[in-house]
Coordinates of C-alpha atoms in Angstrom, one line a residue:
X1 CA 0.0 0.0 0.0
X2 CA 1.3 3.4 -0.9
X3 CA 1.8 6.2 1.7
X4 CA -1.0 8.4 0.5
X5 CA -3.5 5.5 0.8
X6 CA -2.4 4.7 4.3
X7 CA -2.6 8.3 5.4
X8 CA -6.1 8.6 3.8
X9 CA -7.3 5.5 5.7
X10 CA -6.1 6.9 9.0
X11 CA -7.6 10.3 8.2
X12 CA -11.0 8.7 7.7
X13 CA -10.8 6.6 10.9
X14 CA -9.7 9.6 13.0
X15 CA -12.1 12.2 11.5
X16 CA -15.1 9.9 12.0
X17 CA -14.2 9.1 15.6
X18 CA -16.5 10.9 18.0
X19 CA -13.8 10.5 20.8
X20 CA -11.4 12.6 18.7
X21 CA -13.8 15.5 18.3
X22 CA -15.0 15.3 21.9
X23 CA -11.4 15.4 23.2
X24 CA -10.6 18.3 20.9
X25 CA -13.6 20.3 22.0
X26 CA -12.8 19.7 25.7
X27 CA -9.2 20.7 25.2
X28 CA -10.3 23.9 23.4
X29 CA -12.7 24.7 26.2
X30 CA -10.3 24.2 29.1
X31 CA -7.5 25.9 27.1
X32 CA -9.8 28.9 26.7
X33 CA -10.4 29.0 30.4
X34 CA -6.6 29.1 31.0
X35 CA -6.1 31.9 28.5
X36 CA -9.0 33.9 29.9
X37 CA -7.5 33.9 33.4
X38 CA -4.1 34.8 31.9
X39 CA -4.9 37.5 29.4
X40 CA -7.8 39.3 31.1
X41 CA -6.2 39.8 34.4
X42 CA -3.9 42.7 35.2
X43 CA -1.0 43.3 37.6
X44 CA 0.4 46.6 39.0
X45 CA 4.1 47.3 38.5
X46 CA 5.5 50.6 39.9
X47 CA 2.0 51.9 40.3
X48 CA 1.1 51.2 36.7
X49 CA -1.4 48.6 35.6
X50 CA 0.0 46.2 33.0
X51 CA -1.3 43.1 31.3
X52 CA -0.7 40.0 33.4
X53 CA 0.2 38.1 30.2
X54 CA 1.8 39.3 27.0
X55 CA 3.2 37.6 23.9
X56 CA 5.9 36.8 23.0
X57 CA 7.1 37.5 26.5
X58 CA 5.0 34.8 28.2
X59 CA 5.1 31.9 25.8
X60 CA 7.0 29.8 28.3
X61 CA 4.3 30.4 31.0
X62 CA 1.4 29.6 28.7
X63 CA 3.0 26.5 27.2
X64 CA 3.8 25.3 30.7
X65 CA 0.1 25.6 31.6
X66 CA -1.1 24.0 28.4
X67 CA 1.3 21.1 28.9
X68 CA -0.6 20.0 32.0
X69 CA -3.6 19.6 29.7
X70 CA -1.8 18.1 26.7
X71 CA 0.0 15.3 28.6
X72 CA -3.5 14.1 29.3
X73 CA -5.4 14.8 26.1
X74 CA -2.7 13.7 23.6
X75 CA -2.1 10.2 25.0
X76 CA -5.7 9.6 25.9
X77 CA -6.9 10.6 22.4
X78 CA -4.4 8.2 20.9
X79 CA -5.4 5.5 23.4
X80 CA -9.1 5.9 22.5
X81 CA -8.3 5.7 18.8
X82 CA -5.8 2.9 18.8
X83 CA -7.4 0.7 21.5
X84 CA -10.7 1.1 19.7
X85 CA -9.2 -0.7 16.7
X86 CA -8.9 -3.8 18.8
X87 CA -12.2 -3.4 20.6
X88 CA -14.1 -3.1 17.3
X89 CA -11.9 -5.8 15.5
X90 CA -10.9 -3.3 12.8
X91 CA -7.2 -4.0 13.4
X92 CA -7.8 -7.7 12.6
X93 CA -10.0 -6.9 9.6
X94 CA -7.4 -4.4 8.2
X95 CA -4.7 -7.1 8.3
X96 CA -7.1 -9.7 6.7
X97 CA -7.9 -7.2 4.0
X98 CA -4.2 -6.9 3.1
X99 CA -2.7 -4.3 5.4
X100 CA 0.6 -5.6 6.8
X101 CA 1.3 -5.3 10.5
X102 CA 4.1 -2.9 9.7
X103 CA 1.7 -0.7 7.8
X104 CA -0.8 -0.8 10.5
X105 CA 1.7 0.4 13.2
X106 CA 3.1 3.0 10.7
X107 CA -0.4 4.3 10.3
X108 CA -0.8 4.8 14.1
X109 CA 2.6 6.5 14.2
X110 CA 1.4 9.0 11.7
X111 CA -1.8 9.5 13.7
X112 CA 0.4 10.1 16.8
X113 CA 2.4 12.7 15.0
X114 CA -0.7 14.4 13.6
X115 CA -2.5 14.5 16.9
X116 CA 0.5 15.9 18.7
X117 CA 0.7 18.6 16.0
X118 CA -3.0 19.3 16.1
X119 CA -3.1 19.9 19.9
X120 CA 0.1 21.9 19.7
X121 CA -1.1 24.2 16.9
X122 CA -4.5 24.6 18.6
X123 CA -2.7 25.8 21.8
X124 CA -0.7 28.3 19.7
X125 CA -3.7 29.5 17.7
X126 CA -5.9 30.0 20.8
X127 CA -3.0 31.9 22.5
X128 CA -2.5 34.1 19.5
X129 CA -6.2 34.8 19.2
X130 CA -6.5 35.8 22.9
X131 CA -3.4 37.9 22.5
X132 CA -5.2 40.0 19.9
X133 CA -7.8 41.2 22.3
X134 CA -5.5 41.7 25.3
X135 CA -3.1 44.5 26.1
X136 CA -0.2 43.1 24.1
X137 CA 3.0 44.5 22.7
X138 CA 2.2 44.8 19.0
X139 CA 5.7 45.9 18.1
X140 CA 7.2 42.5 18.7
X141 CA 6.8 39.4 16.5
X142 CA 4.9 36.6 18.2
X143 CA 7.5 34.0 17.3
X144 CA 11.2 34.7 17.2
X145 CA 14.2 32.4 17.2
X146 CA 13.9 31.7 21.0
X147 CA 10.3 30.8 20.6
X148 CA 10.9 28.6 17.6
X149 CA 13.4 26.4 19.5
X150 CA 11.0 26.3 22.5
X151 CA 8.2 25.1 20.3
X152 CA 10.4 22.4 18.8
X153 CA 11.2 21.2 22.3
X154 CA 7.6 21.4 23.4
X155 CA 6.5 19.3 20.3
X156 CA 9.1 16.7 21.0
X157 CA 7.9 16.4 24.6
X158 CA 4.3 15.9 23.4
X159 CA 5.5 13.1 21.1
X160 CA 7.1 11.4 24.1
X161 CA 3.9 11.4 26.1
X162 CA 1.8 10.5 23.1
X163 CA 3.8 7.5 22.0
X164 CA 3.8 6.2 25.6
X165 CA 0.0 6.2 25.4
X166 CA 0.1 4.5 22.0
X167 CA 2.3 1.7 23.4
X168 CA -0.1 1.1 26.3
X169 CA -3.0 1.0 23.9
X170 CA -1.3 -1.8 22.0
X171 CA -0.2 -3.5 25.2
X172 CA -3.6 -3.7 26.8
X173 CA -5.9 -3.4 23.7
X174 CA -8.4 -1.8 26.0
X175 CA -9.1 2.0 26.3
X176 CA -9.9 1.8 30.0
X177 CA -7.0 -0.4 31.0
X178 CA -4.5 1.7 28.9
X179 CA -5.7 5.0 30.5
X180 CA -5.4 3.4 33.9
X181 CA -1.9 2.1 33.1
X182 CA -0.9 5.5 31.8
X183 CA -1.9 7.2 35.0
X184 CA -0.3 4.4 37.0
X185 CA 3.0 4.8 35.1
X186 CA 3.2 8.5 35.7
X187 CA 2.6 7.9 39.4
X188 CA 5.1 5.1 39.7
X189 CA 7.8 7.0 37.8
X190 CA 7.2 10.0 40.1
X191 CA 7.6 7.7 43.2
X192 CA 10.7 6.1 41.7
X193 CA 12.2 9.5 41.2
X194 CA 11.4 10.5 44.7
X195 CA 13.1 7.3 46.1
X196 CA 16.2 7.8 43.9
X197 CA 16.5 11.3 45.3
X198 CA 17.0 9.8 48.7
X199 CA 20.3 8.2 47.7
X200 CA 23.2 10.5 46.9
X201 CA 24.6 7.7 44.6
X202 CA 21.4 7.2 42.6
X203 CA 20.1 10.7 42.6
X204 CA 21.9 11.7 39.3
X205 CA 19.8 9.0 37.6
X206 CA 16.5 10.8 38.2
X207 CA 17.1 13.2 35.3
X208 CA 17.3 10.3 32.9
X209 CA 13.8 9.0 33.6
X210 CA 11.6 9.3 30.5
X211 CA 9.1 11.9 31.7
X212 CA 11.8 13.8 33.5
X213 CA 13.6 14.1 30.2
X214 CA 10.5 15.3 28.4
X215 CA 9.7 17.9 31.2
X216 CA 13.3 19.1 31.3
X217 CA 13.3 19.6 27.6
X218 CA 10.7 22.4 28.0
X219 CA 12.3 24.0 31.0
X220 CA 11.7 27.8 30.5
X221 CA 15.3 28.6 31.3
X222 CA 16.6 26.5 28.4
X223 CA 15.9 28.9 25.6
X224 CA 15.9 32.2 27.6
X225 CA 19.5 33.3 28.3
X226 CA 18.3 36.5 30.0
X227 CA 16.0 34.8 32.4
X228 CA 18.6 32.1 33.1
X229 CA 21.3 34.8 33.8
X230 CA 18.9 36.6 36.2
X231 CA 18.1 33.4 38.1
X232 CA 21.8 32.5 38.4
X233 CA 22.6 36.0 39.6
X234 CA 20.0 35.7 42.3
X235 CA 21.5 32.4 43.4
X236 CA 25.0 33.8 43.5
X237 CA 23.9 36.8 45.5
X238 CA 22.2 34.5 48.0
X239 CA 25.4 32.4 48.3
X240 CA 27.6 35.6 48.6
X241 CA 25.4 36.7 51.5
X242 CA 25.9 33.4 53.3
X243 CA 22.3 32.3 52.7
X244 CA 21.7 28.6 52.1
X245 CA 20.1 27.9 48.7
X246 CA 17.6 24.9 48.8
X247 CA 18.1 22.1 46.4
X248 CA 14.6 22.8 45.0
X249 CA 15.9 26.1 43.7
X250 CA 18.7 24.5 41.8
X251 CA 16.2 21.9 40.6
X252 CA 14.4 24.6 38.6
X253 CA 17.4 24.8 36.2
X254 CA 17.8 22.5 33.2
X255 CA 19.4 19.2 34.3
X256 CA 20.6 18.2 30.8
X257 CA 22.4 20.1 28.1
X258 CA 20.1 20.8 25.2
X259 CA 21.7 18.3 22.7
X260 CA 21.6 15.6 25.3
X261 CA 17.9 16.4 26.2
X262 CA 16.8 16.2 22.6
X263 CA 18.8 13.1 21.9
X264 CA 17.4 11.3 24.9
X265 CA 13.9 12.4 24.1
X266 CA 14.1 11.0 20.6
X267 CA 15.8 7.9 21.8
X268 CA 12.8 7.2 24.2
X269 CA 10.4 7.9 21.3
X270 CA 12.3 5.5 19.0
X271 CA 12.3 2.8 21.7
X272 CA 8.6 3.2 22.4
X273 CA 7.7 3.0 18.7
X274 CA 10.0 -0.1 18.4
X275 CA 8.4 -1.7 21.5
X276 CA 4.9 -1.0 20.1
X277 CA 5.8 -2.6 16.7
X278 CA 7.4 -5.8 18.2
X279 CA 4.5 -6.2 20.6
X280 CA 2.0 -6.0 17.8
X281 CA 4.2 -8.2 15.5
X282 CA 4.4 -11.1 18.0
X283 CA 0.8 -11.2 19.3
X284 CA -2.2 -12.7 17.6
X285 CA -4.9 -10.5 16.4

């Protein structure tokens, strides 16, 4: 089967799935609430009222808030679509009709990429739309070099979470079980990270856990040299004054260098896709 036909099949399946449109609507609704609170509030600086949120200044803050939604909506949307293939026997029927297992998994990989992109672009579009009606700085471009690299990192992180959901959908072949396992995995990885923190020897390993890598990739300090310099200067001033700086403060800084963070993120994505393929290849339909 050629690529265009495969993409068209996945487009039809996704566009006709009620779960996809319901998830997209709910995401847009909750995202709009987040943006309303951000853009239509004000703060007072030096006696002057200014907008609480402005773009491009606050892309990091907005994306951080959207991320809390997207690490839920992207994987769960994929789980509902992929696990539904097994529940309704369409995965089996597709293979019987001539679609190879490799093509079936490839189709789901394309769906994962498309869904991550859709949710990502929807967040950007809603933010830009709200920015038009707020007290924004119209002299600056909404997206500069710094924002471009931040967006690339953010999209890579969404892929990481999305492909984790896809793997669990293929593992359990049940929407409910896959969602439960996804939540359980996040909880268990968080607990594992907390336990590793207790050991000075094992503590450096925490930053290499999958979701820690994805979260570190979108650290707001990573692509904002000015913000990073100010934060480091505050730490140095505290240390010079003899004040102790809590580990939690240092923990706000990026733990991995940018090339290493991207490399690890894509390695985890590649491993997750490979595990999904071999799992599907070896199991009966």
